[in-house]
Amino acid sequence: MLTFTTFELVKKDLSELGDVVANEASAIASSTVESVKHQAQSLQQIVSPVEEQAVLPGEVDGQRAEIVEKVTHFLLGT
């Protein structure tokens, strides 16, 4: 037969167990969210690689500004 004291101890143990389970569930959820964020960032990098600058016709190592200037002068007729 359960005594009142035993019942109170069981009630207290169940309450503490509930708190521990809630804390662990929260930690697992938080960890899962961080993991999903990391995976999403990795997937985003795979899906959208860094765009490379297109090479202009006639461009050779660092001549971009020179070519743009020549085309601008040509188009403006100066």
PDB file of C-alpha atoms in Angstrom:
ATOM      1  CA  MET A   1       0.000   0.000   0.000  1.00  0.00           C
ATOM      2  CA  LEU A   2       1.337   3.420  -0.961  1.00  0.00           C
ATOM      3  CA  THR A   3       1.671   5.890   1.820  1.00  0.00           C
ATOM      4  CA  PHE A   4       1.117   9.584   1.353  1.00  0.00           C
ATOM      5  CA  THR A   5       4.888  10.235   1.616  1.00  0.00           C
ATOM      6  CA  THR A   6       5.651   7.668  -1.073  1.00  0.00           C
ATOM      7  CA  PHE A   7       3.005   9.221  -3.306  1.00  0.00           C
ATOM      8  CA  GLU A   8       4.546  12.686  -2.819  1.00  0.00           C
ATOM      9  CA  LEU A   9       8.032  11.352  -3.654  1.00  0.00           C
ATOM     10  CA  VAL A  10       6.761   9.659  -6.823  1.00  0.00           C
ATOM     11  CA  LYS A  11       4.945  12.860  -7.784  1.00  0.00           C
ATOM     12  CA  LYS A  12       8.147  14.874  -7.238  1.00  0.00           C
ATOM     13  CA  ASP A  13      10.232  12.378  -9.262  1.00  0.00           C
ATOM     14  CA  LEU A  14       7.763  12.494 -12.150  1.00  0.00           C
ATOM     15  CA  SER A  15       7.816  16.282 -12.083  1.00  0.00           C
ATOM     16  CA  GLU A  16      11.627  16.330 -12.194  1.00  0.00           C
ATOM     17  CA  LEU A  17      11.616  13.757 -14.989  1.00  0.00           C
ATOM     18  CA  GLY A  18       9.208  15.956 -16.934  1.00  0.00           C
ATOM     19  CA  ASP A  19      11.539  18.935 -16.514  1.00  0.00           C
ATOM     20  CA  VAL A  20      14.556  16.926 -17.688  1.00  0.00           C
ATOM     21  CA  VAL A  21      12.673  15.605 -20.720  1.00  0.00           C
ATOM     22  CA  ALA A  22      11.489  19.126 -21.601  1.00  0.00           C
ATOM     23  CA  ASN A  23      15.038  20.512 -21.325  1.00  0.00           C
ATOM     24  CA  GLU A  24      16.475  17.712 -23.464  1.00  0.00           C
ATOM     25  CA  ALA A  25      13.743  18.153 -26.071  1.00  0.00           C
ATOM     26  CA  SER A  26      14.501  21.877 -26.209  1.00  0.00           C
ATOM     27  CA  ALA A  27      18.233  21.216 -26.633  1.00  0.00           C
ATOM     28  CA  ILE A  28      17.589  18.681 -29.400  1.00  0.00           C
ATOM     29  CA  ALA A  29      15.234  21.084 -31.187  1.00  0.00           C
ATOM     30  CA  SER A  30      17.780  23.902 -30.965  1.00  0.00           C
ATOM     31  CA  SER A  31      20.544  21.658 -32.271  1.00  0.00           C
ATOM     32  CA  THR A  32      18.315  20.505 -35.115  1.00  0.00           C
ATOM     33  CA  VAL A  33      17.517  24.093 -36.100  1.00  0.00           C
ATOM     34  CA  GLU A  34      21.223  24.979 -36.235  1.00  0.00           C
ATOM     35  CA  SER A  35      21.980  21.862 -38.267  1.00  0.00           C
ATOM     36  CA  VAL A  36      19.201  22.632 -40.747  1.00  0.00           C
ATOM     37  CA  LYS A  37      20.439  26.237 -41.102  1.00  0.00           C
ATOM     38  CA  HIS A  38      23.956  24.979 -41.826  1.00  0.00           C
ATOM     39  CA  GLN A  39      22.694  22.464 -44.386  1.00  0.00           C
ATOM     40  CA  ALA A  40      20.535  25.149 -46.031  1.00  0.00           C
ATOM     41  CA  GLN A  41      23.546  27.452 -46.360  1.00  0.00           C
ATOM     42  CA  SER A  42      25.597  24.643 -47.889  1.00  0.00           C
ATOM     43  CA  LEU A  43      22.807  23.829 -50.327  1.00  0.00           C
ATOM     44  CA  GLN A  44      22.452  27.513 -51.244  1.00  0.00           C
ATOM     45  CA  GLN A  45      26.157  27.655 -52.116  1.00  0.00           C
ATOM     46  CA  ILE A  46      25.814  24.575 -54.308  1.00  0.00           C
ATOM     47  CA  VAL A  47      22.702  25.867 -56.077  1.00  0.00           C
ATOM     48  CA  SER A  48      23.964  29.451 -56.504  1.00  0.00           C
ATOM     49  CA  PRO A  49      27.712  29.380 -57.101  1.00  0.00           C
ATOM     50  CA  VAL A  50      29.596  32.656 -57.097  1.00  0.00           C
ATOM     51  CA  GLU A  51      29.124  34.341 -60.423  1.00  0.00           C
ATOM     52  CA  GLU A  52      32.274  34.827 -62.398  1.00  0.00           C
ATOM     53  CA  GLN A  53      32.782  38.079 -64.227  1.00  0.00           C
ATOM     54  CA  ALA A  54      32.293  37.593 -67.911  1.00  0.00           C
ATOM     55  CA  VAL A  55      35.413  38.144 -69.972  1.00  0.00           C
ATOM     56  CA  LEU A  56      35.005  40.951 -72.442  1.00  0.00           C
ATOM     57  CA  PRO A  57      35.917  40.249 -76.061  1.00  0.00           C
ATOM     58  CA  GLY A  58      39.568  41.139 -76.551  1.00  0.00           C
ATOM     59  CA  GLU A  59      40.255  41.352 -72.812  1.00  0.00           C
ATOM     60  CA  VAL A  60      43.667  40.219 -71.634  1.00  0.00           C
ATOM     61  CA  ASP A  61      44.735  40.286 -67.953  1.00  0.00           C
ATOM     62  CA  GLY A  62      43.475  43.525 -66.411  1.00  0.00           C
ATOM     63  CA  GLN A  63      42.562  45.397 -69.576  1.00  0.00           C
ATOM     64  CA  ARG A  64      38.874  45.649 -68.636  1.00  0.00           C
ATOM     65  CA  ALA A  65      38.978  49.373 -67.762  1.00  0.00           C
ATOM     66  CA  GLU A  66      40.850  50.135 -70.958  1.00  0.00           C
ATOM     67  CA  ILE A  67      38.323  48.248 -73.100  1.00  0.00           C
ATOM     68  CA  VAL A  68      35.356  49.866 -71.341  1.00  0.00           C
ATOM     69  CA  GLU A  69      36.912  53.295 -71.903  1.00  0.00           C
ATOM     70  CA  LYS A  70      37.482  52.616 -75.624  1.00  0.00           C
ATOM     71  CA  VAL A  71      33.928  51.322 -76.100  1.00  0.00           C
ATOM     72  CA  THR A  72      32.520  54.320 -74.224  1.00  0.00           C
ATOM     73  CA  HIS A  73      34.490  56.768 -76.396  1.00  0.00           C
ATOM     74  CA  PHE A  74      33.386  54.918 -79.527  1.00  0.00           C
ATOM     75  CA  LEU A  75      29.710  54.960 -78.538  1.00  0.00           C
ATOM     76  CA  LEU A  76      29.805  58.613 -77.524  1.00  0.00           C
ATOM     77  CA  GLY A  77      31.743  59.562 -80.639  1.00  0.00           C
ATOM     78  CA  THR A  78      34.473  61.327 -78.713  1.00  0.00           C
TER      79      THR A  78
END
